[in-house]
Short mmCIF file of C-alpha atoms and ligand atoms in Angstrom, two decimals:
data_model
loop_
_atom_site.label_atom_id
_atom_site.label_comp_id
_atom_site.label_asym_id
_atom_site.label_seq_id
_atom_site.Cartn_x
_atom_site.Cartn_y
_atom_site.Cartn_z
CA UNK Q 1 149.20 166.41 -34.99
CA UNK Q 2 150.06 164.32 -37.42
CA UNK Q 3 150.56 161.02 -34.85
CA UNK Q 4 147.39 161.13 -33.29
CA UNK Q 5 145.08 157.68 -33.73
CA UNK Q 6 142.84 158.12 -36.73
CA UNK Q 7 141.49 155.19 -36.62
CA UNK Q 8 140.33 151.73 -34.72
CA UNK Q 9 139.69 148.36 -35.52
CA UNK Q 10 138.00 145.33 -34.06
CA UNK Q 11 138.93 142.81 -36.28
CA UNK Q 12 136.73 139.25 -34.29
CA UNK Q 13 137.80 135.90 -36.81
CA UNK Q 14 138.53 132.41 -35.95
CA UNK Q 15 141.53 130.38 -37.34
CA UNK Q 16 140.81 127.15 -35.76
CA UNK Q 17 139.41 129.19 -32.64
CA UNK Q 18 137.92 133.15 -31.98
CA UNK Q 19 140.33 135.56 -31.29
CA UNK Q 20 139.70 139.48 -30.67
CA UNK Q 21 142.55 141.61 -32.35
CA UNK Q 22 142.47 145.48 -31.53
CA UNK Q 23 144.28 147.87 -34.57
CA UNK Q 24 144.85 151.34 -34.17
CA UNK Q 25 146.32 153.81 -37.10
CA UNK Q 26 147.92 156.59 -36.45
CA UNK Q 27 147.22 159.88 -39.06
CA UNK Q 28 151.18 159.05 -40.10
CA UNK Q 29 150.47 155.36 -40.56
CA UNK Q 30 151.44 153.66 -37.81
CA UNK Q 31 149.37 150.40 -36.84
CA UNK Q 32 149.20 149.03 -33.26
CA UNK Q 33 148.08 145.47 -32.78
CA UNK Q 34 146.55 144.39 -29.12
CA UNK Q 35 145.11 140.69 -28.67
CA UNK Q 36 141.44 141.30 -26.79
CA UNK Q 37 140.18 137.41 -26.25
CA UNK Q 38 138.78 136.03 -23.95
CA UNK Q 39 137.37 132.74 -24.03
CA UNK Q 40 133.89 132.16 -24.50
CA UNK Q 41 133.18 135.50 -24.65
CA UNK Q 42 134.80 137.22 -27.62
CA UNK Q 43 131.95 139.25 -28.49
CA UNK Q 44 131.60 140.83 -24.94
CA UNK Q 45 135.21 141.93 -25.00
CA UNK Q 46 134.37 143.24 -29.23
CA UNK Q 47 131.12 145.32 -28.04
CA UNK Q 48 133.09 147.49 -25.63
CA UNK Q 49 135.93 147.29 -27.43
CA UNK Q 50 133.66 148.33 -30.78
CA UNK Q 51 130.64 150.64 -28.84
CA UNK Q 52 132.90 152.49 -25.83
CA UNK Q 53 136.49 152.84 -26.28
CA UNK Q 54 137.02 153.02 -30.16
CA UNK Q 55 135.49 155.94 -30.43
CA UNK Q 56 137.28 157.82 -27.76
CA UNK Q 57 140.86 157.20 -29.12
CA UNK Q 58 140.06 158.99 -32.07
CA UNK Q 59 142.00 162.04 -32.02
CA UNK Q 60 144.30 161.19 -28.60
CA UNK Q 61 147.91 161.01 -28.69
CA UNK Q 62 149.13 157.23 -28.50
CA UNK Q 63 152.17 157.86 -26.56
CA UNK Q 64 150.51 158.88 -23.88
CA UNK Q 65 150.24 155.55 -22.91
CA UNK Q 66 149.72 155.32 -19.22
CA UNK Q 67 147.10 158.15 -19.18
CA UNK Q 68 145.04 156.66 -21.73
CA UNK Q 69 145.12 153.43 -19.26
CA UNK Q 70 144.08 156.09 -16.50
CA UNK Q 71 141.35 157.30 -18.61
CA UNK Q 72 140.00 153.95 -19.73
CA UNK Q 73 140.23 152.62 -15.96
CA UNK Q 74 138.96 154.78 -14.21
CA UNK Q 75 137.21 157.23 -16.50
CA UNK Q 76 134.91 154.05 -17.13
CA UNK Q 77 133.45 154.29 -13.54
CA UNK Q 78 132.35 150.42 -13.38
CA UNK Q 79 136.13 148.80 -13.37
CA UNK Q 80 137.90 145.15 -12.97
CA UNK Q 81 136.68 141.88 -14.30
CA UNK Q 82 137.29 139.86 -17.09
CA UNK Q 83 136.28 141.64 -20.32
CA UNK Q 84 136.67 145.63 -19.12
CA UNK Q 85 140.16 144.52 -18.74
CA UNK Q 86 140.78 142.95 -21.10
CA UNK Q 87 139.24 145.45 -23.81
CA UNK Q 88 141.87 147.65 -21.93
CA UNK Q 89 145.05 145.37 -21.95
CA UNK Q 90 144.66 145.69 -25.94
CA UNK Q 91 144.59 148.98 -26.05
CA UNK Q 92 147.61 148.77 -24.13
CA UNK Q 93 149.44 146.38 -25.97
CA UNK Q 94 148.52 148.73 -29.30
CA UNK Q 95 150.24 151.67 -27.93
CA UNK Q 96 153.26 149.62 -26.80
CA UNK Q 97 153.15 148.45 -30.48
CA UNK Q 98 153.47 152.31 -32.02
CA UNK Q 99 155.64 153.17 -29.39
CA UNK Q 100 157.96 150.27 -30.00
CA UNK Q 101 157.33 151.02 -33.72
CA UNK Q 102 158.21 154.64 -33.60
CA UNK Q 103 161.39 154.37 -31.74
CA UNK Q 104 162.62 151.52 -34.66
CA UNK Q 105 163.13 149.14 -30.96
CA UNK Q 106 161.54 145.79 -29.66
CA UNK Q 107 158.61 146.13 -26.93
CA UNK Q 108 161.38 144.27 -24.52
CA UNK Q 109 164.19 147.01 -25.13
CA UNK Q 110 161.40 150.11 -24.54
CA UNK Q 111 161.06 148.07 -20.72
CA UNK Q 112 164.63 147.98 -19.77
CA UNK Q 113 166.16 145.54 -22.39
CA UNK Q 114 166.94 142.01 -21.85
CA UNK Q 115 167.38 140.19 -17.86
CA UNK Q 116 167.43 136.98 -19.87
CA UNK Q 117 169.55 135.26 -23.00
CA UNK Q 118 166.29 133.41 -23.86
CA UNK Q 119 162.91 132.14 -22.48
CA UNK Q 120 162.26 129.33 -20.95
CA UNK Q 121 158.36 128.06 -21.66
CA UNK Q 122 155.96 124.67 -20.81
CA UNK Q 123 153.65 122.94 -22.92
CA UNK Q 124 150.76 120.06 -22.33
CA UNK Q 125 151.86 117.04 -22.39
CA UNK Q 126 148.38 114.89 -22.06
CA UNK Q 127 147.46 110.93 -21.85
CA UNK Q 128 144.09 108.98 -21.24
CA UNK Q 129 146.02 106.88 -19.01
CA UNK Q 130 149.88 107.09 -18.02
CA UNK Q 131 151.69 104.84 -20.50
CA UNK Q 132 150.24 108.09 -22.92
CA UNK Q 133 151.05 110.23 -21.22
CA UNK Q 134 154.07 109.14 -20.33
CA UNK Q 135 154.68 109.08 -24.25
CA UNK Q 136 153.34 112.72 -25.01
CA UNK Q 137 156.06 113.44 -21.93
CA UNK Q 138 159.05 111.72 -24.21
CA UNK Q 139 157.97 113.75 -26.93
CA UNK Q 140 158.23 117.02 -25.42
CA UNK Q 141 161.87 116.27 -23.94
CA UNK Q 142 163.02 115.62 -27.60
CA UNK Q 143 162.13 118.56 -28.32
CA UNK Q 144 164.45 119.93 -26.04
CA UNK Q 145 162.15 120.75 -23.08
CA UNK Q 146 163.19 121.21 -19.47
CA UNK Q 147 159.25 122.24 -18.61
CA UNK Q 148 156.47 120.12 -18.89
CA UNK Q 149 152.87 120.50 -17.82
CA UNK Q 150 151.56 116.48 -16.97
CA UNK Q 151 147.65 116.03 -17.37
CA UNK Q 152 146.67 112.61 -17.30
CA UNK Q 153 142.86 111.14 -17.32
CA UNK Q 154 140.99 110.36 -13.96
CA UNK Q 155 140.20 106.52 -14.30
CA UNK Q 156 136.29 105.79 -14.11
CA UNK Q 157 135.73 109.96 -16.02
CA UNK Q 158 135.05 110.05 -19.91
CA UNK Q 159 136.20 113.99 -19.66
CA UNK Q 160 138.24 115.48 -17.72
CA UNK Q 161 140.02 118.93 -17.97
CA UNK Q 162 143.56 118.78 -20.43
CA UNK Q 163 143.30 116.03 -21.80
CA UNK Q 164 142.12 115.37 -25.56
CA UNK Q 165 142.02 113.86 -28.25
CA UNK Q 166 143.43 116.46 -30.75
CA UNK Q 167 146.99 117.22 -30.19
CA UNK Q 168 146.12 120.89 -30.14
CA UNK Q 169 143.74 120.81 -27.44
CA UNK Q 170 140.99 123.74 -27.48
CA UNK Q 171 139.00 123.07 -24.50
CA UNK Q 172 135.95 125.22 -26.05
CA UNK Q 173 134.11 123.63 -28.18
CA UNK Q 174 131.51 125.12 -30.59
CA UNK Q 175 128.21 125.19 -30.48
CA UNK Q 176 124.73 127.03 -29.02
CA UNK Q 177 125.50 125.65 -25.77
CA UNK Q 178 128.63 124.69 -23.16
CA UNK Q 179 128.95 121.50 -23.12
CA UNK Q 180 129.36 119.41 -19.50
CA UNK Q 181 131.73 117.21 -18.09
CA UNK Q 182 131.17 114.99 -14.83
CA UNK Q 183 134.48 115.35 -11.97
CA UNK Q 184 134.83 113.38 -9.39
CA UNK Q 185 137.74 114.99 -6.66
CA UNK Q 186 137.91 111.79 -4.73
CA UNK Q 187 139.11 109.85 -7.29
CA UNK Q 188 141.83 112.17 -9.10
CA UNK Q 189 143.19 112.99 -5.81
CA UNK Q 190 144.37 108.94 -5.13
CA UNK Q 191 145.10 109.05 -8.91
CA UNK Q 192 147.38 112.41 -9.31
CA UNK Q 193 150.16 110.87 -7.18
CA UNK Q 194 150.82 107.36 -9.48
CA UNK Q 195 150.59 109.66 -12.26
CA UNK Q 196 153.52 112.33 -11.27
CA UNK Q 197 155.51 109.09 -10.07
CA UNK Q 198 155.67 107.83 -13.01
CA UNK Q 199 156.72 110.81 -14.85
CA UNK Q 200 158.85 111.77 -12.02
CA UNK Q 201 160.16 108.18 -12.34
CA UNK Q 202 160.58 108.33 -15.82
CA UNK Q 203 162.34 111.90 -16.88
CA UNK Q 204 164.63 112.22 -13.44
CA UNK Q 205 165.16 114.77 -11.61
CA UNK Q 206 166.04 117.45 -13.27
CA UNK Q 207 162.94 118.28 -15.64
CA UNK Q 208 160.81 120.92 -13.96
CA UNK Q 209 157.16 119.33 -13.96
CA UNK Q 210 154.13 121.24 -13.56
CA UNK Q 211 149.93 120.09 -13.07
CA UNK Q 212 146.67 122.05 -13.30
CA UNK Q 213 144.31 121.33 -10.61
CA UNK Q 214 141.77 123.60 -12.64
CA UNK Q 215 140.56 125.43 -9.59
CA UNK Q 216 138.02 121.90 -8.38
CA UNK Q 217 139.40 121.33 -4.73
CA UNK Q 218 138.03 122.86 -1.44
CA UNK Q 219 140.74 124.40 0.58
CA UNK Q 220 141.39 120.73 2.59
CA UNK Q 221 141.03 118.95 -0.52
CA UNK Q 222 144.05 120.82 -1.77
CA UNK Q 223 145.75 120.60 1.38
CA UNK Q 224 145.71 117.17 1.07
CA UNK Q 225 146.56 116.68 -2.19
CA UNK Q 226 149.34 119.10 -2.37
CA UNK Q 227 151.01 117.27 0.58
CA UNK Q 228 150.59 113.92 -1.31
CA UNK Q 229 152.16 115.01 -4.78
CA UNK Q 230 155.08 116.78 -2.28
CA UNK Q 231 157.94 114.03 -2.59
CA UNK Q 232 157.80 114.45 -6.65
CA UNK Q 233 159.32 118.05 -6.35
CA UNK Q 234 156.81 119.98 -8.74
CA UNK Q 235 157.97 122.97 -10.14
CA UNK Q 236 154.03 124.24 -9.86
CA UNK Q 237 150.55 122.76 -8.77
CA UNK Q 238 148.44 125.73 -10.50
CA UNK Q 239 144.49 126.44 -9.30
CA UNK Q 240 144.23 124.35 -6.77
CA UNK Q 241 141.42 125.80 -5.57
CA UNK Q 242 139.07 128.73 -6.95
CA UNK Q 243 141.75 131.21 -7.35
CA UNK Q 244 138.86 134.05 -6.28
CA UNK Q 245 139.15 132.45 -2.29
CA UNK Q 246 142.79 133.78 -1.45
CA UNK Q 247 142.74 132.96 1.72
CA UNK Q 248 141.65 129.31 1.08
CA UNK Q 249 145.47 129.26 -0.02
CA UNK Q 250 147.25 129.78 3.61
CA UNK Q 251 145.48 126.55 4.03
CA UNK Q 252 147.30 124.53 1.63
CA UNK Q 253 150.55 126.69 1.77
CA UNK Q 254 150.61 125.23 5.45
CA UNK Q 255 150.07 121.92 4.88
CA UNK Q 256 153.06 121.41 2.39
CA UNK Q 257 155.91 123.23 0.80
CA UNK Q 258 154.43 122.37 -3.25
CA UNK Q 259 155.09 124.86 -5.25
CA UNK Q 260 151.14 126.71 -5.98
CA UNK Q 261 150.71 128.78 -8.83
CA UNK Q 262 147.34 130.79 -9.50
CA UNK Q 263 146.24 133.68 -10.58
CA UNK Q 264 145.29 132.96 -14.82
CA UNK Q 265 141.36 134.69 -13.66
CA UNK Q 266 142.81 137.46 -12.21
CA UNK Q 267 143.49 140.56 -14.12
CA UNK Q 268 143.81 143.87 -11.52
CA UNK Q 269 146.79 143.70 -8.75
CA UNK Q 270 144.00 144.36 -6.22
CA UNK Q 271 142.34 140.58 -7.74
CA UNK Q 272 147.04 139.07 -6.49
CA UNK Q 273 147.46 141.84 -3.65
CA UNK Q 274 146.75 139.32 -1.23
CA UNK Q 275 148.17 136.05 -2.69
CA UNK Q 276 151.59 138.00 -3.71
CA UNK Q 277 151.40 140.24 0.35
CA UNK Q 278 151.13 137.08 2.46
CA UNK Q 279 152.93 135.03 -0.19
CA UNK Q 280 150.42 132.58 -0.31
CA UNK Q 281 151.72 131.68 -3.89
CA UNK Q 282 155.46 131.13 -5.85
CA UNK Q 283 153.89 132.32 -9.48
CA UNK Q 284 151.52 134.85 -10.10
CA UNK Q 285 149.77 133.65 -13.80
CA UNK Q 286 148.00 136.91 -14.95
CA UNK Q 287 148.42 136.85 -18.52
CA UNK Q 288 149.00 139.78 -20.29
CA UNK Q 289 145.99 140.28 -22.19
CA UNK Q 290 143.17 140.24 -19.40
CA UNK Q 291 145.17 141.81 -16.65
CA UNK Q 292 145.17 145.49 -18.30
CA UNK Q 293 147.82 144.88 -20.92
CA UNK Q 294 151.98 145.36 -20.53
CA UNK Q 295 151.38 148.44 -18.17
CA UNK Q 296 149.10 146.97 -15.69
CA UNK Q 297 151.04 143.33 -15.99
CA UNK Q 298 154.75 145.11 -15.08
CA UNK Q 299 152.68 146.86 -11.66
CA UNK Q 300 151.47 142.89 -11.06
CA UNK Q 301 155.36 141.38 -11.39
CA UNK Q 302 157.27 144.97 -9.20
CA UNK Q 303 154.72 143.93 -6.48
CA UNK Q 304 155.26 140.24 -6.76
CA UNK Q 305 159.14 140.97 -7.32
CA UNK Q 306 158.98 142.51 -3.72
CA UNK Q 307 157.02 139.58 -2.32
CA UNK Q 308 159.63 137.30 -3.47
CA UNK Q 309 156.57 136.40 -6.09
CA UNK Q 310 157.58 135.39 -10.00
CA UNK Q 311 155.49 135.91 -12.78
CA UNK Q 312 154.14 132.55 -14.80
CA UNK Q 313 151.98 133.74 -17.44
CA UNK Q 314 149.04 132.14 -18.67
CA UNK Q 315 149.55 131.05 -22.70
CA UNK Q 316 147.07 128.88 -23.89
CA UNK Q 317 145.97 128.97 -27.26
CA UNK Q 318 143.44 131.01 -26.42
CA UNK Q 319 145.57 133.81 -26.08
CA UNK Q 320 146.78 135.22 -29.84
CA UNK Q 321 150.06 135.48 -31.38
CA UNK Q 322 149.68 139.38 -30.04
CA UNK Q 323 149.48 138.57 -26.58
CA UNK Q 324 151.67 136.10 -26.97
CA UNK Q 325 154.44 138.11 -28.11
CA UNK Q 326 153.52 140.92 -25.47
CA UNK Q 327 154.18 138.16 -22.80
CA UNK Q 328 157.74 137.12 -24.45
CA UNK Q 329 159.01 140.83 -24.51
CA UNK Q 330 158.42 141.03 -21.28
CA UNK Q 331 159.85 137.70 -19.95
CA UNK Q 332 162.50 139.03 -22.02
CA UNK Q 333 163.29 141.96 -19.29
CA UNK Q 334 161.57 141.46 -16.63
CA UNK Q 335 163.79 139.87 -13.81
CA UNK Q 336 161.24 137.42 -11.36
CA UNK Q 337 160.37 135.33 -13.92
CA UNK Q 338 159.42 131.52 -13.10
CA UNK Q 339 158.17 130.28 -16.65
CA UNK Q 340 155.84 131.56 -19.65
CA UNK Q 341 152.84 128.91 -20.40
CA UNK Q 342 152.94 128.00 -24.32
CA UNK Q 343 150.41 125.22 -26.08
CA UNK Q 344 152.31 126.27 -29.66
CA UNK Q 345 149.05 127.16 -32.49
CA UNK Q 346 148.44 125.13 -35.24
CA UNK Q 347 149.69 126.67 -38.35
CA UNK Q 348 146.33 128.24 -39.46
CA UNK Q 349 147.26 130.50 -36.96
CA UNK Q 350 150.84 131.18 -37.11
CA UNK Q 351 149.52 132.39 -40.82
CA UNK Q 352 146.69 134.29 -39.34
CA UNK Q 353 149.53 136.18 -37.26
CA UNK Q 354 153.02 136.20 -39.00
CA UNK Q 355 155.54 136.75 -36.08
CA UNK Q 356 158.97 137.41 -35.14
CA UNK Q 357 159.09 135.92 -31.57
CA UNK Q 358 160.11 132.05 -31.50
CA UNK Q 359 160.36 128.97 -30.54
CA UNK Q 360 162.96 126.30 -30.52
CA UNK Q 361 164.20 123.78 -27.70
CA UNK Q 362 161.95 124.56 -24.74
CA UNK Q 363 162.85 128.36 -25.18
CA UNK Q 364 161.10 131.54 -26.78
CA UNK Q 365 162.78 134.53 -28.41
CA UNK Q 366 160.99 138.24 -28.90
CA UNK Q 367 162.71 138.94 -32.21
CA UNK Q 368 163.93 142.66 -32.57
CA UNK Q 369 161.23 144.11 -34.91
CA UNK Q 370 159.95 147.13 -33.42
CA UNK Q 371 157.11 146.95 -31.45
CA UNK Q 372 155.40 143.88 -30.74
CA UNK Q 373 156.42 142.48 -33.58
CA UNK Q 374 153.04 140.81 -35.63
CA UNK Q 375 151.41 141.45 -38.41
CA UNK Q 376 148.10 140.33 -39.26
CA UNK Q 377 146.68 138.45 -42.80
CA UNK Q 378 143.20 139.86 -43.63
CA UNK Q 379 142.49 137.39 -46.05
CA UNK Q 380 143.05 134.80 -43.64
CA UNK Q 381 141.37 136.81 -40.78
CA UNK Q 382 138.50 137.63 -42.56
CA UNK Q 383 137.59 134.62 -44.42
CA UNK Q 384 137.62 132.26 -40.78
CA UNK Q 385 134.69 134.25 -39.45
CA UNK Q 386 133.36 134.28 -35.43
CA UNK Q 387 132.34 131.09 -34.37
CA UNK Q 388 129.89 130.38 -31.41
CA UNK Q 389 132.18 128.93 -28.95
CA UNK Q 390 131.98 127.77 -24.65
CA UNK Q 391 134.19 126.62 -22.33
CA UNK Q 392 133.34 123.17 -20.88
CA UNK Q 393 130.89 123.18 -17.70
CA UNK Q 394 131.66 120.97 -15.19
CA UNK Q 395 129.09 119.04 -12.48
CA UNK Q 396 129.68 116.98 -9.50
CA UNK Q 397 127.87 112.99 -9.61
CA UNK Q 398 124.90 114.22 -8.13
CA UNK Q 399 124.72 117.06 -10.86
CA UNK Q 400 125.41 120.65 -8.49
CA UNK Q 401 127.76 122.20 -10.75
CA UNK Q 402 131.54 122.63 -10.25
CA UNK Q 403 134.42 124.42 -11.29
CA UNK Q 404 135.76 123.13 -14.89
C1 CS2 V 1 144.71 126.54 -18.18
C2 CS2 V 1 143.90 126.94 -19.68
O1 CS2 V 1 146.64 126.56 -19.60
C3 CS2 V 1 145.90 126.42 -18.45
O2 CS2 V 1 146.60 127.28 -17.43
O3 CS2 V 1 144.39 126.61 -17.39
O4 CS2 V 1 143.67 125.98 -20.33
C4 CS2 V 1 142.57 127.56 -19.68
O5 CS2 V 1 141.95 126.09 -19.35
C5 CS2 V 1 142.17 127.79 -20.68
O6 CS2 V 1 142.58 129.11 -21.24
C6 CS2 V 1 140.46 128.20 -20.51
O7 CS2 V 1 140.44 129.36 -22.07
MG1 MG V 2 145.39 127.00 -16.24
#
């Protein structure tokens, strides 16, 4: 076969932060790219790909995308989990990229064509106090954004998720050990309604506001918080409890009509199934890279569509522009779409991964380059080597570990 897979490379690099990139090359020279980045565990995915996946792909037919997915998922015997599913996700993205390039079509066309003219995104406004947050929100409004996530500092806490002194917020700190942060739910829960009230007053009723509680509350605390912010009409309240305790959300659902989003730490449809089938959420947050790629994400979104749930994929700067491309192609062609998270990237990341997709005035466009429409700048990627970095660990004031 002239179009079989001839070469598989795994590139681990760190243009401002660590990324794991899979490159599959066919015998007739077509290159497919996939993102395999799992923030803080990049080397594990790189090894899974290099040691257990790449050798199995050599000589196979890249057009057998679903069969390759099933082979890598079921053939490993041990399944699910962020490392396995990011590795499979990267292969899947790369094979769709190759198919698009061979067909001369952008991936969204292969997925059924456009269902929307532009893909709305939300980015991150944050500030250590309410005045600083309001200033940040105003800056995002000036960019034409109509979906804005708002995160603020909490009085008495010197570090809080989602708030940074660096405009390019990267939660993973470089170093041999994770940093530790203290957090106390009570003071946060009392402060959030003041924050959201001030933002809602500034932007008016038509701007979509989002907030990420980042896994930290008990079910009862989550129910109380969701009820306390109902009047501010959030687009969604995210990760209000640890996602794996899915039945917990029924308490939140019963207490409030604040829309709920969860799932960025999920990696298969089976993780999402209970929440979706019981309509315990409004938006499913799985990212294409972490949930087995395009092929598996399509199945999650289809299950969601049946139950009135929409996609709202995770899209921080710790998924690479390749996975962002895949997500935007899916967003352009998936009916039940809520909003795409898009934090933006430092200039060096855009230079390391030249891409056809674009962001402007609060919306994203996939571009019409064949495949995913992303290239690699190998000079940058080879000059910026991996640097050990970990996401923080949170502890309560009594020293016990809390979800960060
Ligand atoms: C956050 C992420 O964007 C979000 O919704 O939950 O920033 C998350 O903290 C990071 O992706 C973790 O690497
Ligand atoms: Mg989140």
